[in-house]
Amino acid sequence: MNEDINVVALVVFVFFFALVTVMGFLAARWRKAADADNLDEWGLGGRSFGTWITWFLLGGDLYTAYTFVAVPALIYSAGAVGFFAVPYTILVYPLIFLFLPRLWSVSHRHGYVTTSDFVKGRFGSRGLSLAVALTGILATMPYIALQLVGIQAVLDVMGVGGGASTHWFIKDLPLLIAFGVLAAYTYSSGLRAPALIAFVKDSLIYIVIAVAIIYIPIKLGGFDDIFSSAGEKLSETGGALVTGPEGHWAYATLALGSALALFMYPHAITATLSSRSREVIRRNTTILPMYSLMLGLLALLGFMGIAAGISLDNPQLVVPQLFENMFPAWFAGVAFAAIGIGALVPAAIMSIAAANLFTRNVYRDFLKPNATPEQETKVSKVTSLLVKVGALVFVLTLDKTAALNFQLLGGIWIAQTFPSLVGGLFTRWFHRWALLAGWAVGMVYGTIAAYNVSSPKQEHFGGSTAEIPMIGEIGYIGLTAFVLNAVVTVVLTVILRSAKVPDGRDETKPSDYRADAGDPGVKEELPAPTAAP
């Protein structure tokens, strides 16, 4: 960590941080509704966002501090395997083109706020809905923590907080302040805050990446020298500039499994349901790939960090340190602001999404079925604060490298909701008990397999790849768990339907999945909750 404060960079960083803080609080007046005390307004921005706002919002919650910190860090430490993030973001867009418009339509027709709302309505099962909700909350917590790790990495490189001997409270005070500001404007403005701030965040990121991909290679002698230096260094540490045959299964399964998981995350669905029409979603699935181009360029920063001779015990500091070493102080401040704001936007959306899940699918379904919209909104606001506190405790008490590994564990978990959500959007054939059993098998296998993975710094949960049963190749645990989940679901569905075991009531109808804004019946009140299975 740099113990000397980079004053110029810090001033620029504080300026942009203050700017987005003001925007966050002013967002409460942006598109203000007559009645803001309901989850449609606080948690979904009134379901009123158009194409460009939705694009910035989706980009804001999908391209996060993970993008800036973890992807180049993985490439810096392991080489080309880190590029799996590029093909998985390419694979995901044709997939979401198929199912997101259907999810938007049925959710607006019935007033669904979360994926668990849809699962309960489709399969008539509060148990399955609860499983999906708890999985979403668990998977989101380490993802929020990773955003705070991104902010802390920037503060460390700028020298804010003092040296290793500094009292822990003084050392972590800047992070605590950033957390407090994030919590305050999220509580006040709901989803409107990250939607407005996302414009600043994405603009800064595009500027920084465009400058970095041109300016840094010039200072390092060009891409030939960068790849040559990176190749030599990685060969000494066990990494590789190009993935060898032994890594093909891991690379391919990571890409495919991550593509299946990405839009299962609650924050991705929250951003989707905030849009005002089905056509907005269809347009966004065609223009979101622009972010994949940015991700490919950003990933190259890991190689540049190696070529620049940066030596770190914590690879997550490589991009901030690269910017500190290569850029003039003022532009380093701009780059640090891009990373910091790139953490604030998704952290806000994630906390709102997790809070919505708890409120609708735990509090209302099991604790207070007759909760008023005002009570739901209040509970969701408080829960969003508690979720962020949990993430903050995670960051302050555990080793910083653990955040990435637990986020990868979250990816394994969230992929297990795919059969219930995406399967349910296209067919009612799956039996609710079979889906619940498949989910349980996938969760148990994925968690145990991940627990048994070790790394030089962690005895357990040290990674997300392991040997695939019966195949013998190293692959992504999340995809293996998903296959087991799907097999169990299909086999048990055949058995249960053959035995004529009663199924839950489906409150949707085929026309719901093609409905658009303005169609009769859109955003009807939810029917009374169905009985638990």
Coordinates of C-alpha atoms in Angstrom, one line a residue:
M1 CA 0.0 0.0 0.0
N2 CA 1.1 3.5 -0.7
E3 CA 1.5 5.4 2.6
D4 CA 2.1 8.8 1.0
I5 CA -1.1 10.5 0.0
N6 CA -1.5 11.5 -3.6
V7 CA -3.1 14.8 -2.9
V8 CA -3.9 15.8 -6.5
A9 CA -5.6 12.5 -7.2
L10 CA -7.4 12.6 -3.9
V11 CA -8.8 16.1 -4.7
V12 CA -10.1 14.9 -8.1
F13 CA -11.5 11.7 -6.5
V14 CA -13.3 13.7 -3.8
F15 CA -14.8 16.1 -6.4
F16 CA -16.4 13.3 -8.4
F17 CA -17.5 11.5 -5.2
A18 CA -19.1 14.7 -4.0
L19 CA -20.8 15.2 -7.4
V20 CA -22.4 11.8 -7.4
T21 CA -23.4 12.1 -3.7
V22 CA -25.3 15.3 -4.6
M23 CA -26.9 13.6 -7.6
G24 CA -27.8 10.6 -5.4
F25 CA -29.8 12.8 -3.0
L26 CA -31.3 14.9 -5.8
A27 CA -32.5 11.8 -7.6
A28 CA -35.4 11.5 -5.1
R29 CA -36.9 14.5 -6.9
W30 CA -36.2 13.1 -10.4
R31 CA -39.3 11.7 -12.0
K32 CA -40.9 12.0 -8.6
A33 CA -44.2 10.1 -8.2
A34 CA -47.3 11.3 -6.5
D35 CA -47.1 8.3 -4.1
A36 CA -43.5 7.2 -3.5
D37 CA -44.4 4.8 -0.6
N38 CA -44.5 1.6 -2.7
L39 CA -41.9 -0.8 -4.1
D40 CA -42.7 0.1 -7.7
E41 CA -41.4 3.6 -7.0
W42 CA -38.6 3.1 -4.5
G43 CA -37.4 -0.3 -5.7
L44 CA -38.1 -0.1 -9.4
G45 CA -38.0 3.6 -10.2
G46 CA -41.7 3.7 -11.1
R47 CA -41.1 1.1 -13.9
S48 CA -40.6 4.2 -16.1
F49 CA -37.1 4.1 -17.5
G50 CA -36.5 4.3 -21.3
T51 CA -33.9 2.7 -23.5
W52 CA -30.9 4.8 -22.6
I53 CA -31.5 5.0 -18.9
T54 CA -32.1 1.2 -18.8
W55 CA -28.9 0.7 -20.8
F56 CA -26.8 2.8 -18.4
L57 CA -28.5 1.2 -15.4
L58 CA -27.9 -2.4 -16.6
G59 CA -24.4 -1.5 -17.6
G60 CA -24.0 0.1 -14.1
D61 CA -25.0 -3.0 -12.3
L62 CA -23.4 -5.6 -14.5
Y63 CA -20.0 -3.9 -15.1
T64 CA -18.9 -3.2 -11.6
A65 CA -15.8 -3.0 -9.5
Y66 CA -15.5 -6.7 -10.4
T67 CA -14.8 -5.5 -13.9
F68 CA -12.2 -3.0 -12.9
V69 CA -10.6 -4.9 -10.1
A70 CA -11.1 -8.7 -10.4
V71 CA -10.8 -9.3 -14.1
P72 CA -7.5 -7.6 -14.7
A73 CA -6.3 -9.1 -11.3
L74 CA -7.0 -12.6 -12.5
I75 CA -5.2 -12.0 -15.7
Y76 CA -2.3 -10.4 -13.8
S77 CA -2.0 -13.5 -11.6
A78 CA -3.0 -16.4 -13.8
G79 CA -3.0 -15.1 -17.4
A80 CA -5.4 -15.8 -20.3
V81 CA -7.9 -17.8 -18.2
G82 CA -9.2 -14.4 -16.9
F83 CA -10.5 -13.6 -20.4
F84 CA -13.4 -16.1 -19.8
A85 CA -15.3 -13.0 -18.7
V86 CA -15.3 -11.7 -22.3
P87 CA -17.0 -14.7 -24.1
Y88 CA -19.5 -15.2 -21.3
T89 CA -20.7 -11.6 -21.7
I90 CA -21.1 -12.4 -25.4
L91 CA -22.9 -15.6 -24.8
V92 CA -25.4 -14.0 -22.4
Y93 CA -27.0 -11.5 -24.8
P94 CA -28.7 -14.0 -27.2
L95 CA -29.8 -15.8 -24.1
I96 CA -31.4 -12.8 -22.5
F97 CA -33.0 -11.8 -25.8
L98 CA -35.1 -14.9 -25.5
F99 CA -36.3 -14.7 -21.9
L100 CA -36.0 -11.2 -20.5
P101 CA -38.9 -9.7 -22.6
R102 CA -41.1 -12.6 -21.4
L103 CA -40.1 -11.9 -17.8
W104 CA -40.8 -8.2 -18.2
S105 CA -44.2 -8.8 -19.7
V106 CA -45.5 -11.3 -17.1
S107 CA -44.0 -9.2 -14.3
H108 CA -45.8 -6.0 -15.5
R109 CA -49.0 -7.9 -16.1
H110 CA -49.1 -9.2 -12.5
G111 CA -47.1 -6.5 -10.7
Y112 CA -44.2 -8.8 -9.8
V113 CA -41.2 -7.0 -8.2
T114 CA -38.8 -10.0 -7.9
T115 CA -38.0 -13.2 -9.6
S116 CA -39.4 -15.1 -6.6
D117 CA -42.8 -13.3 -7.1
F118 CA -42.9 -14.8 -10.6
V119 CA -41.8 -18.3 -9.4
K120 CA -44.5 -18.3 -6.7
G121 CA -47.1 -17.1 -9.2
R122 CA -46.1 -19.6 -11.9
F123 CA -45.7 -22.7 -9.8
G124 CA -48.0 -21.9 -6.9
S125 CA -45.2 -22.7 -4.4
R126 CA -44.1 -20.4 -1.6
G127 CA -41.4 -22.9 -0.7
L128 CA -39.8 -22.7 -4.1
S129 CA -40.2 -18.9 -4.1
L130 CA -38.4 -18.8 -0.7
A131 CA -35.6 -20.9 -2.0
V132 CA -35.0 -18.6 -4.9
A133 CA -35.2 -15.5 -2.7
L134 CA -32.7 -16.8 -0.1
T135 CA -30.4 -17.9 -2.9
G136 CA -30.5 -14.4 -4.4
I137 CA -29.8 -12.7 -1.1
L138 CA -26.9 -15.0 -0.3
A139 CA -25.4 -14.6 -3.8
T140 CA -25.7 -10.8 -3.6
M141 CA -24.0 -10.3 -0.3
P142 CA -20.4 -11.1 -1.4
Y143 CA -21.0 -9.2 -4.6
I144 CA -21.7 -6.1 -2.7
A145 CA -18.7 -6.7 -0.5
L146 CA -16.6 -6.9 -3.7
Q147 CA -17.7 -3.4 -4.6
L148 CA -16.5 -2.1 -1.2
V149 CA -13.2 -3.9 -1.8
G150 CA -12.9 -2.0 -5.1
I151 CA -13.3 1.3 -3.2
Q152 CA -10.8 0.2 -0.6
A153 CA -8.3 -0.7 -3.2
V154 CA -8.4 2.8 -4.7
L155 CA -8.1 4.4 -1.2
D156 CA -5.1 2.2 -0.4
V157 CA -3.3 3.2 -3.6
M158 CA -4.0 6.8 -3.0
G159 CA -2.5 6.5 0.5
V160 CA -5.7 7.4 2.3
G161 CA -6.0 5.8 5.8
G162 CA -2.4 5.7 6.8
G163 CA 0.1 2.9 7.0
A164 CA 0.0 -0.6 8.4
S165 CA 0.5 0.6 11.9
T166 CA -2.4 3.0 11.8
H167 CA -5.3 2.3 14.2
W168 CA -8.0 0.3 12.4
F169 CA -10.7 2.9 12.8
I170 CA -8.6 5.7 11.2
K171 CA -7.5 3.3 8.5
D172 CA -11.0 2.3 7.6
L173 CA -12.6 5.7 8.2
P174 CA -12.7 6.7 4.5
L175 CA -14.4 3.5 3.6
L176 CA -16.9 3.9 6.4
I177 CA -17.7 7.5 5.1
A178 CA -18.2 6.2 1.6
F179 CA -20.4 3.4 3.0
G180 CA -22.4 5.9 5.0
V181 CA -23.0 8.2 2.0
L182 CA -24.0 5.2 -0.2
A183 CA -26.5 4.0 2.5
A184 CA -28.0 7.4 3.0
Y185 CA -28.8 8.3 -0.7
T186 CA -30.0 4.7 -1.4
Y187 CA -32.4 4.9 1.5
S188 CA -33.6 8.3 0.4
S189 CA -33.8 7.9 -3.4
G190 CA -34.1 4.2 -4.1
L191 CA -33.3 3.0 -7.6
R192 CA -33.5 6.5 -9.0
A193 CA -30.1 7.3 -7.4
P194 CA -28.0 4.6 -9.1
A195 CA -29.9 5.2 -12.4
L196 CA -28.9 8.9 -12.4
I197 CA -25.4 8.3 -11.2
A198 CA -24.8 5.6 -13.8
F199 CA -24.5 8.3 -16.5
V200 CA -21.5 9.7 -14.7
K201 CA -20.0 6.3 -13.9
D202 CA -20.2 4.9 -17.4
S203 CA -18.9 8.1 -19.0
L204 CA -15.9 8.1 -16.7
I205 CA -15.2 4.4 -17.4
Y206 CA -15.3 4.9 -21.2
I207 CA -13.0 7.9 -21.0
V208 CA -10.5 6.1 -18.7
I209 CA -10.4 2.9 -20.8
A210 CA -10.1 4.8 -24.0
V211 CA -7.1 6.8 -22.6
A212 CA -5.5 3.8 -20.9
I213 CA -5.6 1.5 -23.9
I214 CA -3.8 4.1 -26.0
Y215 CA -1.6 6.0 -23.4
I216 CA -0.2 3.1 -21.3
P217 CA 1.0 1.0 -24.3
I218 CA 2.8 4.0 -25.6
K219 CA 4.7 4.4 -22.3
L220 CA 5.5 0.7 -22.2
G221 CA 6.8 0.4 -25.7
G222 CA 3.7 -1.0 -27.5
F223 CA 1.7 -4.2 -27.3
D224 CA 4.5 -6.4 -28.6
D225 CA 6.6 -5.5 -25.6
I226 CA 3.6 -5.8 -23.2
F227 CA 2.7 -9.3 -24.4
S228 CA 6.4 -10.4 -24.5
S229 CA 7.0 -9.2 -20.9
A230 CA 3.7 -10.7 -19.7
G231 CA 4.4 -14.0 -21.3
E232 CA 7.8 -14.3 -19.7
K233 CA 6.6 -13.4 -16.3
L234 CA 3.5 -15.7 -16.4
S235 CA 5.6 -18.7 -17.5
E236 CA 7.6 -18.3 -14.3
T237 CA 4.6 -18.2 -12.1
G238 CA 2.5 -21.0 -13.6
G239 CA 0.2 -18.8 -15.7
A240 CA 0.0 -18.5 -19.5
L241 CA -0.4 -15.8 -22.1
V242 CA -2.6 -18.2 -24.1
T243 CA -4.7 -20.9 -22.5
G244 CA -3.3 -24.3 -23.2
P245 CA -5.2 -27.5 -23.9
E246 CA -5.3 -28.4 -20.2
G247 CA -7.2 -25.2 -19.5
H248 CA -9.8 -25.5 -22.3
W249 CA -12.5 -27.2 -20.2
A250 CA -12.1 -24.7 -17.3
Y251 CA -12.2 -21.8 -19.7
A252 CA -15.3 -23.0 -21.7
T253 CA -17.3 -24.1 -18.6
L254 CA -16.5 -20.9 -16.8
A255 CA -17.7 -18.9 -19.7
L256 CA -20.9 -20.9 -20.2
G257 CA -21.8 -21.3 -16.6
S258 CA -21.2 -17.6 -15.9
A259 CA -23.5 -16.7 -18.8
L260 CA -26.2 -18.8 -17.4
A261 CA -25.8 -17.1 -14.0
L262 CA -25.4 -13.5 -14.9
F263 CA -29.0 -12.5 -15.3
M264 CA -30.2 -14.7 -12.5
Y265 CA -28.7 -12.1 -10.1
P266 CA -31.5 -10.0 -8.4
H267 CA -29.9 -6.7 -9.4
A268 CA -30.0 -7.6 -13.1
I269 CA -33.7 -8.4 -12.8
T270 CA -34.3 -5.2 -10.8
A271 CA -32.8 -3.1 -13.5
T272 CA -34.8 -5.0 -16.2
L273 CA -38.1 -4.6 -14.5
S274 CA -37.5 -0.8 -14.0
S275 CA -37.9 -0.2 -17.8
R276 CA -41.2 1.1 -19.2
S277 CA -41.8 -1.3 -22.0
R278 CA -41.1 -4.7 -23.4
E279 CA -39.5 -3.0 -26.5
V280 CA -37.0 -1.2 -24.2
I281 CA -35.7 -4.6 -23.0
R282 CA -35.4 -6.0 -26.6
R283 CA -33.5 -2.9 -27.7
N284 CA -31.1 -3.2 -24.7
T285 CA -30.3 -6.8 -25.5
T286 CA -29.0 -5.6 -28.8
I287 CA -26.9 -2.6 -27.6
L288 CA -25.5 -4.0 -24.3
P289 CA -22.8 -5.9 -26.2
M290 CA -21.0 -2.5 -26.5
Y291 CA -19.9 -3.1 -22.9
S292 CA -18.2 -6.4 -23.9
L293 CA -15.9 -4.5 -26.2
M294 CA -14.9 -2.3 -23.2
L295 CA -14.5 -5.4 -21.0
G296 CA -12.0 -6.9 -23.5
L297 CA -9.9 -3.8 -23.5
L298 CA -10.1 -3.5 -19.7
A299 CA -8.9 -7.1 -19.3
L300 CA -5.6 -6.1 -21.1
L301 CA -4.7 -3.9 -18.1
G302 CA -3.7 -7.1 -16.3
F303 CA -1.0 -7.7 -18.9
M304 CA 0.0 -4.1 -18.7
G305 CA 0.4 -4.4 -15.0
I306 CA 2.9 -7.2 -15.5
A307 CA 4.8 -5.3 -18.2
A308 CA 5.0 -2.2 -16.0
G309 CA 6.9 -4.3 -13.4
I310 CA 4.2 -4.0 -10.7
S311 CA 4.8 -6.5 -7.9
L312 CA 1.9 -6.9 -5.4
D313 CA 0.9 -9.5 -2.8
N314 CA -2.8 -8.5 -3.5
P315 CA -3.5 -8.7 -7.3
Q316 CA -6.7 -6.7 -6.7
L317 CA -4.5 -3.6 -6.4
V318 CA -3.0 -4.0 -9.9
V319 CA -5.2 -1.6 -11.8
P320 CA -5.2 1.2 -9.3
Q321 CA -1.5 0.9 -8.9
L322 CA -1.0 0.8 -12.7
F323 CA -3.0 4.1 -13.0
E324 CA -1.0 5.6 -10.1
N325 CA 2.3 4.7 -11.8
M326 CA 1.4 5.5 -15.4
F327 CA -1.0 8.5 -15.4
P328 CA -0.4 12.1 -14.3
A329 CA -1.8 12.7 -10.8
W330 CA -4.9 14.5 -12.0
F331 CA -5.9 11.8 -14.5
A332 CA -5.2 9.1 -12.0
G333 CA -7.8 10.8 -9.8
V334 CA -10.3 10.6 -12.7
A335 CA -9.5 6.9 -13.1
F336 CA -9.8 6.3 -9.3
A337 CA -13.2 8.1 -9.4
A338 CA -14.3 5.8 -12.2
I339 CA -13.5 2.7 -10.1
G340 CA -15.0 4.2 -6.9
I341 CA -18.3 5.3 -8.6
G342 CA -18.2 2.0 -10.5
A343 CA -18.5 0.4 -7.1
L344 CA -21.2 2.7 -5.7
V345 CA -23.7 2.3 -8.5
P346 CA -23.9 -1.6 -8.5
A347 CA -23.7 -1.7 -4.7
A348 CA -26.8 0.5 -4.5
I349 CA -28.7 -1.6 -7.0
M350 CA -27.7 -4.9 -5.4
S351 CA -28.8 -3.8 -1.9
I352 CA -32.1 -2.6 -3.3
A353 CA -32.6 -5.9 -5.1
A354 CA -31.8 -8.0 -2.1
A355 CA -34.1 -5.9 0.1
N356 CA -36.9 -6.3 -2.4
L357 CA -36.5 -10.1 -2.2
F358 CA -36.6 -10.1 1.6
T359 CA -39.6 -7.8 1.7
R360 CA -41.8 -9.5 -0.9
N361 CA -40.8 -13.1 -0.4
V362 CA -39.9 -13.4 3.2
Y363 CA -41.6 -10.6 5.1
R364 CA -44.9 -10.4 3.2
D365 CA -45.2 -14.1 2.3
F366 CA -44.3 -15.5 5.8
L367 CA -44.3 -12.8 8.4
K368 CA -47.0 -10.2 7.5
P369 CA -49.2 -11.3 4.5
N370 CA -51.4 -8.2 4.9
A371 CA -48.5 -5.7 4.8
T372 CA -49.5 -2.4 3.2
P373 CA -47.4 -0.9 0.4
E374 CA -46.1 1.7 2.8
Q375 CA -44.9 -1.0 5.3
E376 CA -43.3 -3.0 2.4
T377 CA -41.3 0.1 1.4
K378 CA -40.2 0.9 4.9
V379 CA -39.0 -2.7 5.5
S380 CA -37.2 -2.7 2.1
K381 CA -35.4 0.5 3.0
V382 CA -34.3 -0.8 6.4
T383 CA -33.2 -4.1 4.9
S384 CA -31.1 -2.4 2.2
L385 CA -29.2 -0.8 5.0
L386 CA -28.7 -4.1 6.8
V387 CA -27.5 -5.8 3.6
K388 CA -24.9 -3.1 3.2
V389 CA -23.8 -3.4 6.8
G390 CA -23.3 -7.1 6.3
A391 CA -21.2 -6.5 3.3
L392 CA -19.1 -3.9 5.2
V393 CA -18.5 -6.3 8.1
F394 CA -17.4 -8.9 5.5
V395 CA -14.9 -6.5 4.1
L396 CA -13.5 -5.3 7.4
T397 CA -13.2 -8.7 9.1
L398 CA -12.1 -11.1 6.3
D399 CA -9.0 -11.3 4.1
K400 CA -9.6 -9.0 1.1
T401 CA -8.9 -11.8 -1.4
A402 CA -11.8 -13.8 0.1
A403 CA -14.3 -11.4 -1.4
L404 CA -13.6 -12.5 -5.0
N405 CA -13.7 -16.2 -4.0
F406 CA -17.0 -15.8 -2.2
Q407 CA -18.4 -13.8 -5.1
L408 CA -17.5 -16.8 -7.3
L409 CA -19.4 -19.0 -4.8
G410 CA -22.4 -16.7 -5.2
G411 CA -22.2 -17.3 -8.9
I412 CA -22.4 -21.1 -8.3
W413 CA -25.4 -20.6 -6.1
I414 CA -27.4 -18.2 -8.3
A415 CA -27.0 -20.5 -11.3
Q416 CA -29.2 -23.0 -9.5
T417 CA -32.3 -20.7 -9.9
F418 CA -32.1 -20.9 -13.7
P419 CA -34.5 -23.9 -14.1
S420 CA -37.2 -22.3 -12.0
L421 CA -36.9 -18.9 -13.5
V422 CA -36.0 -19.4 -17.2
G423 CA -37.6 -22.8 -17.4
G424 CA -40.8 -21.4 -15.9
L425 CA -40.9 -18.6 -18.5
F426 CA -41.3 -21.2 -21.3
T427 CA -43.0 -24.2 -19.8
R428 CA -45.2 -25.3 -16.9
W429 CA -44.1 -28.9 -17.3
F430 CA -41.6 -28.9 -14.5
H431 CA -43.1 -30.0 -11.2
R432 CA -42.6 -27.6 -8.3
W433 CA -41.3 -30.4 -6.0
A434 CA -38.8 -31.5 -8.7
L435 CA -37.6 -27.9 -9.1
L436 CA -37.1 -27.6 -5.4
A437 CA -35.2 -30.9 -5.2
G438 CA -33.0 -30.0 -8.2
W439 CA -32.2 -26.7 -6.6
A440 CA -31.2 -28.4 -3.3
V441 CA -29.0 -30.9 -5.1
G442 CA -27.3 -28.2 -7.1
M443 CA -26.8 -26.0 -4.0
V444 CA -25.4 -28.8 -1.8
Y445 CA -23.1 -30.2 -4.5
G446 CA -21.8 -26.7 -5.5
T447 CA -21.2 -25.6 -1.9
I448 CA -19.3 -28.8 -0.9
A449 CA -17.3 -28.9 -4.1
A450 CA -16.3 -25.2 -3.7
Y451 CA -15.5 -25.8 0.0
N452 CA -13.0 -28.5 -1.0
V453 CA -11.1 -26.2 -3.3
S454 CA -7.9 -24.7 -1.8
S455 CA -5.6 -22.0 -2.8
P456 CA -2.2 -20.7 -1.5
K457 CA -4.1 -18.2 0.7
Q458 CA -7.3 -20.1 1.5
E459 CA -7.8 -23.7 2.8
H460 CA -11.4 -23.7 1.6
F461 CA -13.4 -21.8 -1.0
G462 CA -10.2 -21.1 -2.8
G463 CA -11.7 -21.1 -6.3
S464 CA -14.6 -22.1 -8.5
T465 CA -13.2 -25.0 -10.6
A466 CA -12.8 -28.6 -9.7
E467 CA -12.8 -32.0 -11.4
I468 CA -16.0 -32.8 -13.3
P469 CA -17.4 -36.2 -12.1
M470 CA -17.2 -39.0 -14.7
I471 CA -15.4 -36.7 -17.2
G472 CA -12.2 -36.1 -15.2
E473 CA -11.5 -32.7 -16.6
I474 CA -11.3 -29.5 -14.5
G475 CA -14.4 -27.4 -15.0
Y476 CA -16.6 -24.8 -13.4
I477 CA -18.3 -26.1 -10.4
G478 CA -21.4 -23.9 -11.0
L479 CA -22.0 -25.6 -14.4
T480 CA -21.6 -29.1 -13.0
A481 CA -24.0 -28.3 -10.2
F482 CA -26.5 -26.8 -12.8
V483 CA -26.3 -30.0 -14.9
L484 CA -27.0 -32.1 -11.7
N485 CA -29.9 -29.7 -10.9
A486 CA -31.4 -30.1 -14.3
V487 CA -31.1 -33.9 -14.4
V488 CA -32.8 -34.3 -11.0
T489 CA -35.5 -31.8 -12.0
V490 CA -36.3 -33.6 -15.2
V491 CA -36.2 -37.2 -13.7
L492 CA -38.3 -36.2 -10.6
T493 CA -40.8 -34.3 -12.8
V494 CA -41.4 -37.5 -14.9
I495 CA -41.8 -39.5 -11.7
L496 CA -44.1 -37.1 -9.9
R497 CA -46.3 -36.5 -13.0
S498 CA -46.5 -40.2 -13.6
A499 CA -47.6 -40.6 -9.9
K500 CA -50.1 -37.8 -10.5
V501 CA -48.8 -35.8 -7.5
P502 CA -50.8 -32.6 -7.2
D503 CA -49.1 -29.5 -8.6
G504 CA -49.4 -25.8 -7.6
R505 CA -51.8 -23.4 -9.3
D506 CA -50.5 -21.3 -12.2
E507 CA -51.9 -17.7 -12.0
T508 CA -50.4 -16.7 -15.3
K509 CA -51.7 -17.3 -18.8
P510 CA -50.0 -17.5 -22.2
S511 CA -50.9 -13.9 -23.3
D512 CA -49.2 -12.6 -20.1
Y513 CA -45.8 -13.4 -21.6
R514 CA -46.3 -11.2 -24.6
A515 CA -48.0 -8.2 -23.0
D516 CA -46.6 -4.7 -23.4
A517 CA -47.1 -1.4 -21.7
G518 CA -50.5 -0.1 -22.4
D519 CA -52.1 -3.5 -23.0
P520 CA -55.2 -4.1 -20.9
G521 CA -54.5 -5.6 -17.5
V522 CA -50.8 -4.6 -17.3
K523 CA -49.7 -4.1 -13.7
E524 CA -52.9 -5.6 -12.2
E525 CA -53.0 -6.1 -8.5
L526 CA -51.5 -9.4 -7.3
P527 CA -54.0 -12.1 -6.4
A528 CA -54.2 -13.4 -2.9
P529 CA -51.1 -15.4 -1.9
T530 CA -51.4 -19.1 -2.7
A531 CA -51.1 -21.7 0.0
A532 CA -47.7 -23.1 0.8
P533 CA -47.0 -26.5 -0.6

